[in-house]
Amino acid sequence: TSKDFVQNTQFGYSRKDVIFIGTAVLAAGCGLYYGLQEFAGYDMVVAGDVVLVVITLGMTIAWTGTYVFRVANKDMTYVKQLKDYEEAVMQK
């Protein structure tokens, strides 16, 4: 009894979504870098350092937030596998 393949259509799971997210992060970094130089008067090195910290910290907080959200909703791979196993055992 094999399961039929079901493609995941949630945002972030397709190649198109990954390319979009990567491009958006790159554009945000470039925009922040040139914006800090133009409007805040930072020099290149300081602007680069600020962008590095902001992008890294932002992505870390975002990743941690999605992880905590998945844990809170019990939407983890292990929980799904355990549920599928329990259902398969009960069907026997």
PDB file of N, CA, C and O in Angstrom, residues 44-85:
ATOM      1  N   MET A  44      31.555  53.041   3.536  1.00  0.00           N
ATOM      2  CA  MET A  44      31.332  51.693   2.989  1.00  0.00           C
ATOM      3  C   MET A  44      31.511  50.597   4.031  1.00  0.00           C
ATOM      4  O   MET A  44      30.725  49.662   4.096  1.00  0.00           O
ATOM      5  N   VAL A  45      32.552  50.678   4.824  1.00  0.00           N
ATOM      6  CA  VAL A  45      32.866  49.621   5.788  1.00  0.00           C
ATOM      7  C   VAL A  45      31.794  49.537   6.870  1.00  0.00           C
ATOM      8  O   VAL A  45      31.299  48.446   7.195  1.00  0.00           O
ATOM      9  N   VAL A  46      31.413  50.664   7.422  1.00  0.00           N
ATOM     10  CA  VAL A  46      30.410  50.675   8.487  1.00  0.00           C
ATOM     11  C   VAL A  46      29.059  50.223   7.943  1.00  0.00           C
ATOM     12  O   VAL A  46      28.356  49.438   8.586  1.00  0.00           O
ATOM     13  N   ALA A  47      28.702  50.696   6.753  1.00  0.00           N
ATOM     14  CA  ALA A  47      27.439  50.276   6.142  1.00  0.00           C
ATOM     15  C   ALA A  47      27.431  48.769   5.914  1.00  0.00           C
ATOM     16  O   ALA A  47      26.425  48.098   6.171  1.00  0.00           O
ATOM     17  N   GLY A  48      28.546  48.223   5.463  1.00  0.00           N
ATOM     18  CA  GLY A  48      28.643  46.780   5.254  1.00  0.00           C
ATOM     19  C   GLY A  48      28.495  46.011   6.546  1.00  0.00           C
ATOM     20  O   GLY A  48      27.832  44.967   6.602  1.00  0.00           O
ATOM     21  N   ASP A  49      29.123  46.510   7.599  1.00  0.00           N
ATOM     22  CA  ASP A  49      29.020  45.857   8.907  1.00  0.00           C
ATOM     23  C   ASP A  49      27.582  45.892   9.435  1.00  0.00           C
ATOM     24  O   ASP A  49      27.086  44.899   9.974  1.00  0.00           O
ATOM     25  N   VAL A  50      26.929  47.033   9.284  1.00  0.00           N
ATOM     26  CA  VAL A  50      25.544  47.156   9.747  1.00  0.00           C
ATOM     27  C   VAL A  50      24.637  46.194   8.974  1.00  0.00           C
ATOM     28  O   VAL A  50      23.808  45.504   9.568  1.00  0.00           O
ATOM     29  N   VAL A  51      24.813  46.137   7.660  1.00  0.00           N
ATOM     30  CA  VAL A  51      23.995  45.230   6.840  1.00  0.00           C
ATOM     31  C   VAL A  51      24.244  43.784   7.251  1.00  0.00           C
ATOM     32  O   VAL A  51      23.300  42.997   7.377  1.00  0.00           O
ATOM     33  N   LEU A  52      25.492  43.421   7.475  1.00  0.00           N
ATOM     34  CA  LEU A  52      25.832  42.063   7.892  1.00  0.00           C
ATOM     35  C   LEU A  52      25.125  41.689   9.185  1.00  0.00           C
ATOM     36  O   LEU A  52      24.500  40.624   9.285  1.00  0.00           O
ATOM     37  N   VAL A  53      25.178  42.575  10.158  1.00  0.00           N
ATOM     38  CA  VAL A  53      24.552  42.301  11.452  1.00  0.00           C
ATOM     39  C   VAL A  53      23.032  42.244  11.316  1.00  0.00           C
ATOM     40  O   VAL A  53      22.386  41.325  11.837  1.00  0.00           O
ATOM     41  N   VAL A  54      22.451  43.213  10.611  1.00  0.00           N
ATOM     42  CA  VAL A  54      20.990  43.272  10.484  1.00  0.00           C
ATOM     43  C   VAL A  54      20.449  42.050   9.735  1.00  0.00           C
ATOM     44  O   VAL A  54      19.486  41.410  10.177  1.00  0.00           O
ATOM     45  N   ILE A  55      21.054  41.700   8.599  1.00  0.00           N
ATOM     46  CA  ILE A  55      20.571  40.562   7.811  1.00  0.00           C
ATOM     47  C   ILE A  55      20.771  39.254   8.587  1.00  0.00           C
ATOM     48  O   ILE A  55      19.867  38.416   8.656  1.00  0.00           O
ATOM     49  N   THR A  56      21.938  39.070   9.184  1.00  0.00           N
ATOM     50  CA  THR A  56      22.197  37.832   9.936  1.00  0.00           C
ATOM     51  C   THR A  56      21.270  37.709  11.132  1.00  0.00           C
ATOM     52  O   THR A  56      20.668  36.646  11.363  1.00  0.00           O
ATOM     53  N   LEU A  57      21.137  38.779  11.885  1.00  0.00           N
ATOM     54  CA  LEU A  57      20.257  38.751  13.052  1.00  0.00           C
ATOM     55  C   LEU A  57      18.801  38.551  12.626  1.00  0.00           C
ATOM     56  O   LEU A  57      18.070  37.762  13.238  1.00  0.00           O
ATOM     57  N   GLY A  58      18.386  39.245  11.576  1.00  0.00           N
ATOM     58  CA  GLY A  58      17.010  39.104  11.090  1.00  0.00           C
ATOM     59  C   GLY A  58      16.697  37.693  10.633  1.00  0.00           C
ATOM     60  O   GLY A  58      15.637  37.142  10.954  1.00  0.00           O
ATOM     61  N   MET A  59      17.617  37.085   9.878  1.00  0.00           N
ATOM     62  CA  MET A  59      17.381  35.724   9.399  1.00  0.00           C
ATOM     63  C   MET A  59      17.414  34.720  10.554  1.00  0.00           C
ATOM     64  O   MET A  59      16.648  33.752  10.551  1.00  0.00           O
ATOM     65  N   THR A  60      18.273  34.940  11.524  1.00  0.00           N
ATOM     66  CA  THR A  60      18.340  34.043  12.680  1.00  0.00           C
ATOM     67  C   THR A  60      17.050  34.105  13.493  1.00  0.00           C
ATOM     68  O   THR A  60      16.500  33.072  13.891  1.00  0.00           O
ATOM     69  N   ILE A  61      16.561  35.322  13.723  1.00  0.00           N
ATOM     70  CA  ILE A  61      15.310  35.479  14.467  1.00  0.00           C
ATOM     71  C   ILE A  61      14.139  34.878  13.691  1.00  0.00           C
ATOM     72  O   ILE A  61      13.284  34.201  14.264  1.00  0.00           O
ATOM     73  N   ALA A  62      14.124  35.093  12.377  1.00  0.00           N
ATOM     74  CA  ALA A  62      13.042  34.536  11.550  1.00  0.00           C
ATOM     75  C   ALA A  62      13.072  33.007  11.569  1.00  0.00           C
ATOM     76  O   ALA A  62      12.033  32.354  11.722  1.00  0.00           O
ATOM     77  N   TRP A  63      14.254  32.405  11.413  1.00  0.00           N
ATOM     78  CA  TRP A  63      14.366  30.948  11.414  1.00  0.00           C
ATOM     79  C   TRP A  63      13.953  30.377  12.771  1.00  0.00           C
ATOM     80  O   TRP A  63      13.212  29.393  12.842  1.00  0.00           O
ATOM     81  N   THR A  64      14.420  31.004  13.849  1.00  0.00           N
ATOM     82  CA  THR A  64      14.065  30.546  15.186  1.00  0.00           C
ATOM     83  C   THR A  64      12.562  30.676  15.410  1.00  0.00           C
ATOM     84  O   THR A  64      11.939  29.796  16.002  1.00  0.00           O
ATOM     85  N   GLY A  65      11.977  31.759  14.913  1.00  0.00           N
ATOM     86  CA  GLY A  65      10.533  31.947  15.046  1.00  0.00           C
ATOM     87  C   GLY A  65       9.737  30.876  14.341  1.00  0.00           C
ATOM     88  O   GLY A  65       8.750  30.355  14.879  1.00  0.00           O
ATOM     89  N   THR A  66      10.158  30.502  13.125  1.00  0.00           N
ATOM     90  CA  THR A  66       9.435  29.435  12.413  1.00  0.00           C
ATOM     91  C   THR A  66       9.598  28.105  13.136  1.00  0.00           C
ATOM     92  O   THR A  66       8.659  27.313  13.185  1.00  0.00           O
ATOM     93  N   TYR A  67      10.776  27.857  13.715  1.00  0.00           N
ATOM     94  CA  TYR A  67      10.999  26.615  14.451  1.00  0.00           C
ATOM     95  C   TYR A  67      10.096  26.547  15.676  1.00  0.00           C
ATOM     96  O   TYR A  67       9.433  25.534  15.920  1.00  0.00           O
ATOM     97  N   VAL A  68      10.062  27.636  16.451  1.00  0.00           N
ATOM     98  CA  VAL A  68       9.221  27.672  17.651  1.00  0.00           C
ATOM     99  C   VAL A  68       7.748  27.515  17.261  1.00  0.00           C
ATOM    100  O   VAL A  68       6.989  26.812  17.929  1.00  0.00           O
ATOM    101  N   PHE A  69       7.341  28.142  16.171  1.00  0.00           N
ATOM    102  CA  PHE A  69       5.969  28.027  15.698  1.00  0.00           C
ATOM    103  C   PHE A  69       5.626  26.575  15.337  1.00  0.00           C
ATOM    104  O   PHE A  69       4.568  26.065  15.709  1.00  0.00           O
ATOM    105  N   ARG A  70       6.561  25.888  14.633  1.00  0.00           N
ATOM    106  CA  ARG A  70       6.315  24.484  14.282  1.00  0.00           C
ATOM    107  C   ARG A  70       6.267  23.588  15.514  1.00  0.00           C
ATOM    108  O   ARG A  70       5.458  22.662  15.585  1.00  0.00           O
ATOM    109  N   VAL A  71       7.118  23.856  16.494  1.00  0.00           N
ATOM    110  CA  VAL A  71       7.110  23.072  17.733  1.00  0.00           C
ATOM    111  C   VAL A  71       5.799  23.295  18.479  1.00  0.00           C
ATOM    112  O   VAL A  71       5.171  22.349  18.961  1.00  0.00           O
ATOM    113  N   ALA A  72       5.377  24.542  18.577  1.00  0.00           N
ATOM    114  CA  ALA A  72       4.143  24.857  19.312  1.00  0.00           C
ATOM    115  C   ALA A  72       2.922  24.218  18.655  1.00  0.00           C
ATOM    116  O   ALA A  72       1.989  23.792  19.346  1.00  0.00           O
ATOM    117  N   ASN A  73       2.926  24.122  17.333  1.00  0.00           N
ATOM    118  CA  ASN A  73       1.793  23.526  16.607  1.00  0.00           C
ATOM    119  C   ASN A  73       1.958  22.032  16.360  1.00  0.00           C
ATOM    120  O   ASN A  73       1.130  21.425  15.674  1.00  0.00           O
ATOM    121  N   LYS A  74       3.031  21.454  16.896  1.00  0.00           N
ATOM    122  CA  LYS A  74       3.345  20.033  16.694  1.00  0.00           C
ATOM    123  C   LYS A  74       3.354  19.679  15.208  1.00  0.00           C
ATOM    124  O   LYS A  74       2.809  18.668  14.778  1.00  0.00           O
ATOM    125  N   ASP A  75       3.995  20.557  14.437  1.00  0.00           N
ATOM    126  CA  ASP A  75       4.091  20.379  12.990  1.00  0.00           C
ATOM    127  C   ASP A  75       5.510  19.952  12.611  1.00  0.00           C
ATOM    128  O   ASP A  75       6.075  20.406  11.638  1.00  0.00           O
ATOM    129  N   MET A  76       6.081  19.082  13.430  1.00  0.00           N
ATOM    130  CA  MET A  76       7.451  18.626  13.229  1.00  0.00           C
ATOM    131  C   MET A  76       7.444  17.291  12.483  1.00  0.00           C
ATOM    132  O   MET A  76       6.475  16.536  12.549  1.00  0.00           O
ATOM    133  N   THR A  77       8.524  16.985  11.805  1.00  0.00           N
ATOM    134  CA  THR A  77       8.627  15.743  11.037  1.00  0.00           C
ATOM    135  C   THR A  77       8.448  14.523  11.935  1.00  0.00           C
ATOM    136  O   THR A  77       7.721  13.595  11.587  1.00  0.00           O
ATOM    137  N   TYR A  78       9.099  14.528  13.098  1.00  0.00           N
ATOM    138  CA  TYR A  78       9.009  13.380  14.002  1.00  0.00           C
ATOM    139  C   TYR A  78       7.567  13.136  14.439  1.00  0.00           C
ATOM    140  O   TYR A  78       7.098  12.000  14.471  1.00  0.00           O
ATOM    141  N   VAL A  79       6.858  14.196  14.775  1.00  0.00           N
ATOM    142  CA  VAL A  79       5.471  14.062  15.231  1.00  0.00           C
ATOM    143  C   VAL A  79       4.609  13.491  14.107  1.00  0.00           C
ATOM    144  O   VAL A  79       3.762  12.624  14.334  1.00  0.00           O
ATOM    145  N   LYS A  80       4.830  13.956  12.887  1.00  0.00           N
ATOM    146  CA  LYS A  80       4.073  13.440  11.747  1.00  0.00           C
ATOM    147  C   LYS A  80       4.376  11.962  11.514  1.00  0.00           C
ATOM    148  O   LYS A  80       3.475  11.170  11.258  1.00  0.00           O
ATOM    149  N   GLN A  81       5.664  11.586  11.589  1.00  0.00           N
ATOM    150  CA  GLN A  81       6.038  10.186  11.402  1.00  0.00           C
ATOM    151  C   GLN A  81       5.445   9.309  12.494  1.00  0.00           C
ATOM    152  O   GLN A  81       4.962   8.201  12.212  1.00  0.00           O
ATOM    153  N   LEU A  82       5.464   9.780  13.731  1.00  0.00           N
ATOM    154  CA  LEU A  82       4.901   9.015  14.834  1.00  0.00           C
ATOM    155  C   LEU A  82       3.400   8.828  14.649  1.00  0.00           C
ATOM    156  O   LEU A  82       2.870   7.732  14.859  1.00  0.00           O
ATOM    157  N   LYS A  83       2.706   9.862  14.221  1.00  0.00           N
ATOM    158  CA  LYS A  83       1.274   9.777  13.972  1.00  0.00           C
ATOM    159  C   LYS A  83       0.973   8.782  12.846  1.00  0.00           C
ATOM    160  O   LYS A  83       0.076   7.948  12.971  1.00  0.00           O
ATOM    161  N   ASP A  84       1.745   8.847  11.759  1.00  0.00           N
ATOM    162  CA  ASP A  84       1.548   7.898  10.654  1.00  0.00           C
ATOM    163  C   ASP A  84       1.804   6.462  11.107  1.00  0.00           C
ATOM    164  O   ASP A  84       1.075   5.548  10.737  1.00  0.00           O
ATOM    165  N   TYR A  85       2.843   6.270  11.937  1.00  0.00           N
ATOM    166  CA  TYR A  85       3.142   4.934  12.445  1.00  0.00           C
ATOM    167  C   TYR A  85       2.020   4.418  13.329  1.00  0.00           C
ATOM    168  O   TYR A  85       1.593   3.265  13.196  1.00  0.00           O
TER     169      TYR A  85
END
